[in-house]
C-alpha cells in the first residue's frame, strides 16, 4: 500500500513485512525517515536537529539543520552532504545539484523501463509512486520511481533525469541510495572468479566505505550486482537483512558507507567508471532498476523473498515457473571434435537413459575446430556436419529428444568472414591495437547495424531447423571502449553496449517465444537479473566438479531461484579440478538445480549408465519440487558437511541432500533438521523404509549415515502419506 499524508507530507510504503517512509520538508528537501519492520502508522517522529561542527547549514540563522547529518532520499553533489552522492552533474558554469520536491503521482500497476529490463506485475500486484524533484537553476527534473509489491515484499526503484532548457553532463546516477541511522551491520556479497563464482562473502562495516564493482562491461564472475546489510547477530532464521539487487548486466557499483555519525548509506547503480552521459536540452536518461527488500526472518527470509519475487516478477515467457528439460550437452563429452555420427550416438544413449534434450555446444559453425576462428559466421560448418543442421535436428528429434544449440553472438574472430567484411564492427579505440581474450574480439553493439546483423543471423539459424533451446554465451570482457570522442565530454560506450544487447535480446526472445534461452558467460560471468529478465536460466559455472559446485550453487541460490541454475553431472577425473567423486554425489549435487549431463554417455560402463538412468528417473519424480518449490539451507556442524532441503509448494514432497566432503575418524554425529514441511503431516521415506511426521523431521531431525570415504552424499525423498497416518 502506498499512503500519502498530505498534512504532514509523509509517504508511507507498506508491504506485509516492511515500511518505507519519506517526508518532504518545508524547504522541499525529500528526507528518508524509516525503512524496516512494518509499522501501521508513522507518527510524529521529529527530525534529529543538532548543532554540529563542520556540517554546513543551508540557512545562516539555523545551525541545526544540515544535509550532512540527515537521512536523505536521493542525495546530490556539492551542497553540503559529504557522503557518496546518489547523483552528480556538471554543466557549463558549475557542478552541483539542488533538488526540491515539485509533485508526485500514485497509481496502480507499473510502467516498463524504456530500453531496459525491469520487474513487472499486474495492477493488483504492484502500485507505483513517482516523485518529481526539480533544480530551478538548471531547469532539470529528477523523477524517482517506486513500485511496491506488497505481497512479495519488494520495492523496485529507478530514476529518470530530464534536462530542461540547459544541457548537463551526468557524472553519476545511482538507481538506489538508502540511508540508515545505524551501522551495526555486516555486508554480504557474492564474490569469486572464473570457475569459482558467487562465494558468499561477509565483510565488516567500519567508518569509511566498502564497495564492490565491475569495470568489465559485464557484471562478471568476480562480483554480483547484489549487496545486503545484515544485523551482526543475524542467523539463518532470524534477524534483520536489508538487500539490494540491480537489474543490469554491465558495469555496476554497490557500496555501503558509514559516516562520522555512524549512519550507513547503501547504494547500487551503474558504475561511474568511464561514465559521463551528456543530456542536451530536453533529453532524458533512465537508470536501470534496483530492487530493495527487508526482512527480519534472517537469510532464509531473504532467500525466500528473492526466489519468489524473481520467479513471479522477473522471469517471463513460456518457461516462467515451468519445469525445464533434462539435457545432455556435448561440450565436455567431445569439445570441438565431433561428427554427426558421434552426436547421434550420444543422442541415442541419452534417449535410452530418459534424457529429454541434446544440446550441441561450440564448434558447429564457420570452420570452427578450436577457439581461434569463426565467431560471427553463424552458418553451418558443412565439412563437419555434411548433411545439414535440419537433418541432424530431425534425427535427434526422431530419437525423442529436443534439440538445443550454442551461440556466442556478441563476438567476432579475426579469422571470420564477418571480420574480413566488417573489421570496423569489432570494438576498437582509435590509435590503439586490439586486445584479445580467447583470441576473440567483441562486436560493437552501440552500432544499430551490428545489432541488426546479430538478430538476422541468429534468426536465420533458428528458422532453419527445429531448435528448442539456445545457449547464449559470452566469453570475454570489453576493452578499448570506442566512444565517439568528437564531443570529448561523453563516456557512454559501456551503457550504450548494454542498451544494444538488451535490444537484441528483446527482439529475439519475442520472435522465438517457444525457445528456452539459457545465458552463459564462461559459466556465471553474467549471471544477473538483467539477463534473467530475457533468459530464464543460466549456466551456473564452467566448474562441474560436485564439491566445488557446493559453494558455487549455495552462493547462487542465496538470491537466485534454483529454477534458473543449470547443474550438470560430468566425468571423473573432473576436467576443471581433477577430482574423483562418486557418480551418486555428482548426481545429488546436480539434482539441486536444473539437471543435465555433460559427459560422453557412449563411453560409460554399464553400471554408470544404469546409475544415470536412475538419476534421470529420480529427478523426474522430484523435478517440480526442485525447480518450483522452496529452497532451504540446513544447519550442519561444520563446513565439512552441507545439507539442503527442497520442499514442494504444497509441502507434499521434500528432498533432503546431504554431502560430507572429507571423511573423518571418529566422525561426530550429524543430526540434520529439515525445514519447510507440514508439521502435522506424515511423510514416507522409501530409502529409510520409515515414516516420520513433519514436526519430528524439523524438530528432532535425522542422523546422517557415517560413511568412511571422501565426497559421499545421501539424498532422501519424503512424500506425504496419503490417507491414514502412522
Ligand atoms: C564457455 C561455456 C562452456 C562452453 C564453452 C564453449 O566456456 O561456459 O560451457 O560452452 O564456452 O566454447
Tab-separated table of N, CA and C in Angstrom, residues 581-702:
chain	number	residue	atom	x	y	z
A	581	UNK	N	34.999	-38.003	-7.800
A	581	UNK	CA	33.868	-38.079	-6.866
A	581	UNK	C	32.930	-39.186	-7.338
A	582	UNK	N	32.206	-39.801	-6.419
A	582	UNK	CA	31.270	-40.859	-6.838
A	582	UNK	C	30.163	-40.292	-7.733
A	583	UNK	N	29.695	-41.095	-8.659
A	583	UNK	CA	28.610	-40.689	-9.564
A	583	UNK	C	27.379	-40.245	-8.761
A	584	UNK	N	27.149	-40.954	-7.659
A	584	UNK	CA	25.989	-40.617	-6.826
A	584	UNK	C	26.058	-39.176	-6.321
A	585	UNK	N	27.230	-38.807	-5.822
A	585	UNK	CA	27.384	-37.451	-5.287
A	585	UNK	C	27.229	-36.428	-6.405
A	586	UNK	N	27.819	-36.729	-7.569
A	586	UNK	CA	27.669	-35.806	-8.705
A	586	UNK	C	26.194	-35.630	-9.043
A	587	UNK	N	25.450	-36.719	-9.009
A	587	UNK	CA	24.015	-36.660	-9.294
A	587	UNK	C	23.258	-35.871	-8.230
A	588	UNK	N	23.545	-36.165	-6.968
A	588	UNK	CA	22.809	-35.480	-5.899
A	588	UNK	C	23.017	-33.971	-5.954
A	589	UNK	N	24.265	-33.555	-6.219
A	589	UNK	CA	24.552	-32.117	-6.244
A	589	UNK	C	23.890	-31.477	-7.465
A	590	UNK	N	23.994	-32.130	-8.622
A	590	UNK	CA	23.397	-31.550	-9.837
A	590	UNK	C	21.873	-31.521	-9.730
A	591	UNK	N	21.317	-32.484	-9.013
A	591	UNK	CA	19.850	-32.530	-8.894
A	591	UNK	C	19.290	-31.401	-8.042
A	592	UNK	N	20.152	-30.594	-7.408
A	592	UNK	CA	19.622	-29.446	-6.654
A	592	UNK	C	19.298	-28.272	-7.577
A	593	UNK	N	19.712	-28.362	-8.851
A	593	UNK	CA	19.369	-27.316	-9.826
A	593	UNK	C	18.677	-27.944	-11.019
A	594	UNK	N	18.818	-27.310	-12.201
A	594	UNK	CA	18.242	-27.884	-13.423
A	594	UNK	C	19.203	-28.944	-13.939
A	595	UNK	N	18.799	-30.200	-13.809
A	595	UNK	CA	19.717	-31.313	-14.079
A	595	UNK	C	20.070	-31.448	-15.563
A	596	UNK	N	21.361	-31.682	-15.814
A	596	UNK	CA	21.821	-32.023	-17.151
A	596	UNK	C	23.020	-32.942	-17.030
A	597	UNK	N	23.483	-33.448	-18.168
A	597	UNK	CA	24.663	-34.320	-18.191
A	597	UNK	C	25.633	-33.736	-19.192
A	598	UNK	N	26.918	-33.815	-18.869
A	598	UNK	CA	27.914	-33.212	-19.736
A	598	UNK	C	29.126	-34.140	-19.774
A	599	UNK	N	28.919	-35.301	-20.339
A	599	UNK	CA	29.981	-36.301	-20.429
A	599	UNK	C	29.626	-37.261	-21.559
A	600	UNK	N	30.616	-38.027	-21.985
A	600	UNK	CA	30.379	-38.917	-23.119
A	600	UNK	C	29.625	-40.158	-22.643
A	601	UNK	N	28.319	-40.122	-22.801
A	601	UNK	CA	27.465	-41.222	-22.322
A	601	UNK	C	27.793	-42.524	-23.042
A	602	UNK	N	28.375	-42.409	-24.255
A	602	UNK	CA	28.625	-43.623	-25.041
A	602	UNK	C	29.809	-44.408	-24.477
A	603	UNK	N	30.588	-43.772	-23.605
A	603	UNK	CA	31.782	-44.458	-23.093
A	603	UNK	C	31.602	-44.959	-21.665
A	604	UNK	N	30.392	-44.886	-21.160
A	604	UNK	CA	30.196	-45.251	-19.750
A	604	UNK	C	30.124	-46.759	-19.547
A	605	UNK	N	30.522	-47.223	-18.367
A	605	UNK	CA	30.331	-48.629	-18.018
A	605	UNK	C	28.830	-48.881	-17.854
A	606	UNK	N	28.442	-50.145	-17.960
A	606	UNK	CA	27.019	-50.476	-17.802
A	606	UNK	C	26.517	-50.007	-16.445
A	607	UNK	N	27.383	-50.141	-15.454
A	607	UNK	CA	26.981	-49.758	-14.100
A	607	UNK	C	26.712	-48.244	-14.009
A	608	UNK	N	27.641	-47.443	-14.585
A	608	UNK	CA	27.449	-45.990	-14.544
A	608	UNK	C	26.225	-45.570	-15.352
A	609	UNK	N	26.030	-46.237	-16.480
A	609	UNK	CA	24.870	-45.881	-17.292
A	609	UNK	C	23.572	-46.179	-16.548
A	610	UNK	N	23.552	-47.305	-15.839
A	610	UNK	CA	22.297	-47.561	-15.113
A	610	UNK	C	22.174	-46.591	-13.935
A	611	UNK	N	23.294	-46.161	-13.393
A	611	UNK	CA	23.257	-45.119	-12.345
A	611	UNK	C	22.638	-43.842	-12.901
A	612	UNK	N	23.021	-43.492	-14.109
A	612	UNK	CA	22.496	-42.264	-14.720
A	612	UNK	C	21.007	-42.412	-15.028
A	613	UNK	N	20.626	-43.593	-15.489
A	613	UNK	CA	19.191	-43.825	-15.739
A	613	UNK	C	18.388	-43.614	-14.451
A	614	UNK	N	18.928	-44.131	-13.353
A	614	UNK	CA	18.269	-43.968	-12.051
A	614	UNK	C	18.147	-42.487	-11.688
A	615	UNK	N	19.236	-41.744	-11.940
A	615	UNK	CA	19.218	-40.316	-11.600
A	615	UNK	C	18.131	-39.593	-12.389
A	616	UNK	N	18.035	-39.932	-13.675
A	616	UNK	CA	17.027	-39.283	-14.517
A	616	UNK	C	15.634	-39.613	-13.988
A	617	UNK	N	15.448	-40.881	-13.625
A	617	UNK	CA	14.143	-41.314	-13.124
A	617	UNK	C	13.795	-40.571	-11.819
A	618	UNK	N	14.767	-40.540	-10.920
A	618	UNK	CA	14.532	-39.849	-9.650
A	618	UNK	C	14.213	-38.386	-9.902
A	619	UNK	N	15.014	-37.771	-10.776
A	619	UNK	CA	14.830	-36.328	-10.993
A	619	UNK	C	13.436	-36.035	-11.527
A	620	UNK	N	12.958	-36.910	-12.415
A	620	UNK	CA	11.613	-36.675	-12.957
A	620	UNK	C	10.572	-36.707	-11.834
A	621	UNK	N	10.849	-37.536	-10.810
A	621	UNK	CA	9.884	-37.632	-9.704
A	621	UNK	C	9.975	-36.442	-8.748
A	622	UNK	N	11.097	-35.718	-8.780
A	622	UNK	CA	11.243	-34.599	-7.821
A	622	UNK	C	11.390	-33.250	-8.530
A	623	UNK	N	11.301	-33.262	-9.862
A	623	UNK	CA	11.614	-32.030	-10.614
A	623	UNK	C	10.739	-30.844	-10.193
A	624	UNK	N	9.447	-31.082	-10.006
A	624	UNK	CA	8.565	-29.968	-9.614
A	624	UNK	C	9.021	-29.358	-8.295
A	625	UNK	N	9.378	-30.243	-7.365
A	625	UNK	CA	9.807	-29.768	-6.042
A	625	UNK	C	11.092	-28.961	-6.152
A	626	UNK	N	12.065	-29.500	-6.901
A	626	UNK	CA	13.365	-28.840	-7.022
A	626	UNK	C	13.223	-27.504	-7.736
A	627	UNK	N	12.518	-27.519	-8.845
A	627	UNK	CA	12.521	-26.323	-9.683
A	627	UNK	C	11.497	-25.279	-9.237
A	628	UNK	N	10.370	-25.748	-8.686
A	628	UNK	CA	9.302	-24.786	-8.381
A	628	UNK	C	8.996	-24.679	-6.890
A	629	UNK	N	9.729	-25.421	-6.072
A	629	UNK	CA	9.450	-25.421	-4.632
A	629	UNK	C	10.308	-24.406	-3.885
A	630	UNK	N	10.384	-24.603	-2.563
A	630	UNK	CA	11.167	-23.691	-1.722
A	630	UNK	C	12.497	-24.334	-1.357
A	631	UNK	N	13.512	-23.500	-1.248
A	631	UNK	CA	14.868	-23.987	-1.018
A	631	UNK	C	15.345	-23.539	0.368
A	632	UNK	N	15.859	-24.478	1.149
A	632	UNK	CA	16.348	-24.147	2.492
A	632	UNK	C	17.767	-24.657	2.695
A	633	UNK	N	18.618	-23.802	3.258
A	633	UNK	CA	19.937	-24.266	3.720
A	633	UNK	C	19.737	-24.824	5.128
A	634	UNK	N	20.319	-25.976	5.404
A	634	UNK	CA	20.135	-26.585	6.721
A	634	UNK	C	21.430	-26.489	7.507
A	635	UNK	N	21.264	-26.426	8.812
A	635	UNK	CA	22.435	-26.223	9.651
A	635	UNK	C	23.215	-27.538	9.837
A	636	UNK	N	24.551	-27.447	9.722
A	636	UNK	CA	25.422	-28.603	9.930
A	636	UNK	C	26.485	-28.219	10.958
A	637	UNK	N	27.233	-29.241	11.430
A	637	UNK	CA	28.207	-28.944	12.496
A	637	UNK	C	29.407	-28.175	11.980
A	638	UNK	N	29.761	-28.381	10.716
A	638	UNK	CA	30.940	-27.684	10.205
A	638	UNK	C	30.815	-27.514	8.698
A	639	UNK	N	31.750	-26.774	8.146
A	639	UNK	CA	31.767	-26.543	6.697
A	639	UNK	C	32.117	-27.816	5.926
A	640	UNK	N	32.519	-28.858	6.658
A	640	UNK	CA	32.848	-30.127	6.012
A	640	UNK	C	31.588	-30.878	5.561
A	641	UNK	N	30.452	-30.399	6.028
A	641	UNK	CA	29.186	-31.033	5.631
A	641	UNK	C	28.253	-29.957	5.101
A	642	UNK	N	27.453	-30.320	4.142
A	642	UNK	CA	26.463	-29.390	3.605
A	642	UNK	C	25.127	-30.112	3.549
A	643	UNK	N	24.070	-29.419	3.917
A	643	UNK	CA	22.747	-30.043	3.848
A	643	UNK	C	21.721	-29.019	3.379
A	644	UNK	N	20.862	-29.462	2.492
A	644	UNK	CA	19.839	-28.583	1.920
A	644	UNK	C	18.541	-29.348	1.837
A	645	UNK	N	17.458	-28.601	1.847
A	645	UNK	CA	16.158	-29.236	1.752
A	645	UNK	C	15.324	-28.436	0.764
A	646	UNK	N	14.683	-29.149	-0.154
A	646	UNK	CA	13.826	-28.500	-1.128
A	646	UNK	C	12.420	-29.062	-0.961
A	647	UNK	N	11.453	-28.179	-0.811
A	647	UNK	CA	10.095	-28.599	-0.443
A	647	UNK	C	9.106	-28.082	-1.482
A	648	UNK	N	8.208	-28.976	-1.920
A	648	UNK	CA	7.234	-28.561	-2.939
A	648	UNK	C	6.321	-27.479	-2.362
A	649	UNK	N	5.728	-26.672	-3.243
A	649	UNK	CA	4.960	-25.533	-2.725
A	649	UNK	C	3.739	-25.990	-1.926
A	650	UNK	N	3.192	-27.190	-2.210
A	650	UNK	CA	2.071	-27.670	-1.384
A	650	UNK	C	2.548	-28.515	-0.198
A	651	UNK	N	3.851	-28.590	0.008
A	651	UNK	CA	4.506	-29.305	1.121
A	651	UNK	C	4.208	-30.815	1.103
A	652	UNK	N	3.906	-31.329	-0.069
A	652	UNK	CA	3.659	-32.770	-0.208
A	652	UNK	C	4.952	-33.568	-0.332
A	653	UNK	N	5.984	-32.912	-0.802
A	653	UNK	CA	7.234	-33.639	-1.030
A	653	UNK	C	8.415	-32.790	-0.555
A	654	UNK	N	9.424	-33.492	-0.014
A	654	UNK	CA	10.654	-32.789	0.357
A	654	UNK	C	11.847	-33.630	-0.073
A	655	UNK	N	12.916	-32.953	-0.481
A	655	UNK	CA	14.144	-33.646	-0.871
A	655	UNK	C	15.256	-33.128	0.037
A	656	UNK	N	15.875	-34.038	0.757
A	656	UNK	CA	16.997	-33.658	1.615
A	656	UNK	C	18.283	-34.119	0.932
A	657	UNK	N	19.212	-33.193	0.734
A	657	UNK	CA	20.506	-33.554	0.152
A	657	UNK	C	21.580	-33.264	1.193
A	658	UNK	N	22.381	-34.275	1.483
A	658	UNK	CA	23.443	-34.119	2.486
A	658	UNK	C	24.756	-34.565	1.848
A	659	UNK	N	25.785	-33.725	1.931
A	659	UNK	CA	27.095	-34.089	1.376
A	659	UNK	C	28.129	-33.965	2.476
A	660	UNK	N	28.919	-35.010	2.634
A	660	UNK	CA	30.042	-34.919	3.577
A	660	UNK	C	31.307	-34.856	2.739
A	661	UNK	N	32.056	-33.778	2.882
A	661	UNK	CA	33.170	-33.554	1.954
A	661	UNK	C	34.329	-34.520	2.267
A	662	UNK	N	34.974	-34.360	3.407
A	662	UNK	CA	36.075	-35.283	3.736
A	662	UNK	C	35.654	-36.223	4.860
A	663	UNK	N	36.084	-37.478	4.733
A	663	UNK	CA	35.814	-38.448	5.797
A	663	UNK	C	36.651	-38.073	7.021
A	664	UNK	N	36.118	-38.380	8.207
A	664	UNK	CA	36.864	-38.091	9.439
A	664	UNK	C	36.874	-39.345	10.299
A	665	UNK	N	37.961	-39.581	11.048
A	665	UNK	CA	37.909	-40.686	12.001
A	665	UNK	C	37.019	-40.265	13.164
A	666	UNK	N	36.387	-41.181	13.803
A	666	UNK	CA	35.526	-40.860	14.952
A	666	UNK	C	34.628	-39.673	14.619
A	667	UNK	N	33.999	-39.789	13.494
A	667	UNK	CA	33.218	-38.673	12.975
A	667	UNK	C	32.117	-38.249	13.939
A	668	UNK	N	31.976	-36.943	14.177
A	668	UNK	CA	30.869	-36.506	15.040
A	668	UNK	C	29.529	-36.876	14.410
A	669	UNK	N	28.538	-37.058	15.241
A	669	UNK	CA	27.196	-37.383	14.713
A	669	UNK	C	26.643	-36.169	13.976
A	670	UNK	N	26.015	-36.413	12.838
A	670	UNK	CA	25.407	-35.314	12.087
A	670	UNK	C	23.910	-35.464	12.137
A	671	UNK	N	23.307	-34.667	12.971
A	671	UNK	CA	21.838	-34.691	13.035
A	671	UNK	C	21.315	-33.468	12.296
A	672	UNK	N	20.532	-33.739	11.266
A	672	UNK	CA	20.083	-32.657	10.386
A	672	UNK	C	18.586	-32.427	10.581
A	673	UNK	N	18.233	-31.161	10.812
A	673	UNK	CA	16.812	-30.818	10.979
A	673	UNK	C	16.288	-30.197	9.699
A	674	UNK	N	15.196	-30.762	9.194
A	674	UNK	CA	14.627	-30.253	7.947
A	674	UNK	C	13.835	-28.969	8.200
A	675	UNK	N	13.443	-28.338	7.117
A	675	UNK	CA	12.651	-27.107	7.234
A	675	UNK	C	11.531	-27.099	6.212
A	676	UNK	N	10.528	-26.315	6.488
A	676	UNK	CA	9.501	-26.025	5.486
A	676	UNK	C	8.431	-27.088	5.316
A	677	UNK	N	8.476	-28.184	6.137
A	677	UNK	CA	7.486	-29.258	5.980
A	677	UNK	C	6.177	-28.893	6.693
A	678	UNK	N	5.165	-29.673	6.416
A	678	UNK	CA	3.914	-29.540	7.152
A	678	UNK	C	4.110	-30.298	8.474
A	679	UNK	N	4.100	-29.612	9.624
A	679	UNK	CA	4.441	-30.303	10.885
A	679	UNK	C	3.490	-31.454	11.211
A	680	UNK	N	2.237	-31.327	10.777
A	680	UNK	CA	1.233	-32.333	11.156
A	680	UNK	C	1.110	-33.469	10.156
A	681	UNK	N	1.803	-33.362	9.033
A	681	UNK	CA	1.665	-34.415	8.015
A	681	UNK	C	2.693	-35.504	8.260
A	682	UNK	N	2.339	-36.698	7.804
A	682	UNK	CA	3.264	-37.818	7.938
A	682	UNK	C	3.922	-38.071	6.581
A	683	UNK	N	5.229	-38.216	6.575
A	683	UNK	CA	5.955	-38.380	5.320
A	683	UNK	C	6.627	-39.762	5.267
A	684	UNK	N	6.504	-40.425	4.116
A	684	UNK	CA	7.201	-41.698	3.894
A	684	UNK	C	8.570	-41.435	3.296
A	685	UNK	N	9.556	-42.188	3.753
A	685	UNK	CA	10.858	-42.139	3.092
A	685	UNK	C	11.204	-43.577	2.689
A	686	UNK	N	11.117	-43.872	1.399
A	686	UNK	CA	11.345	-45.245	0.923
A	686	UNK	C	12.744	-45.723	1.239
A	687	UNK	N	13.721	-44.848	1.043
A	687	UNK	CA	15.108	-45.253	1.243
A	687	UNK	C	15.362	-45.683	2.685
A	688	UNK	N	14.720	-44.973	3.618
A	688	UNK	CA	14.887	-45.334	5.030
A	688	UNK	C	13.895	-46.411	5.455
A	689	UNK	N	12.881	-46.653	4.617
A	689	UNK	CA	11.857	-47.640	4.952
A	689	UNK	C	11.052	-47.220	6.170
A	690	UNK	N	10.907	-45.914	6.379
A	690	UNK	CA	10.211	-45.422	7.576
A	690	UNK	C	9.338	-44.226	7.229
A	691	UNK	N	8.483	-43.877	8.175
A	691	UNK	CA	7.672	-42.669	8.026
A	691	UNK	C	7.901	-41.782	9.244
A	692	UNK	N	7.847	-40.489	9.021
A	692	UNK	CA	8.011	-39.536	10.129
A	692	UNK	C	7.017	-38.398	9.951
A	693	UNK	N	6.595	-37.834	11.058
A	693	UNK	CA	5.797	-36.607	10.963
A	693	UNK	C	6.736	-35.437	10.643
A	694	UNK	N	6.143	-34.433	10.007
A	694	UNK	CA	6.913	-33.234	9.660
A	694	UNK	C	7.569	-32.608	10.880
A	695	UNK	N	6.833	-32.556	11.996
A	695	UNK	CA	7.422	-31.908	13.183
A	695	UNK	C	8.627	-32.697	13.701
A	696	UNK	N	8.587	-34.039	13.574
A	696	UNK	CA	9.758	-34.838	14.003
A	696	UNK	C	10.969	-34.492	13.145
A	697	UNK	N	10.732	-34.426	11.830
A	697	UNK	CA	11.859	-34.170	10.917
A	697	UNK	C	12.437	-32.768	11.134
A	698	UNK	N	11.549	-31.825	11.506
A	698	UNK	CA	12.028	-30.453	11.665
A	698	UNK	C	12.580	-30.186	13.065
A	699	UNK	N	12.019	-30.886	14.082
A	699	UNK	CA	12.440	-30.558	15.456
A	699	UNK	C	13.460	-31.548	16.011
A	700	UNK	N	13.252	-32.831	15.735
A	700	UNK	CA	14.218	-33.829	16.234
A	700	UNK	C	15.352	-33.981	15.222
A	701	UNK	N	14.989	-34.093	13.979
A	701	UNK	CA	15.998	-34.232	12.924
A	701	UNK	C	16.310	-35.681	12.622
A	702	UNK	N	17.203	-35.867	11.683
A	702	UNK	CA	17.587	-37.213	11.235
A	702	UNK	C	19.091	-37.357	11.352
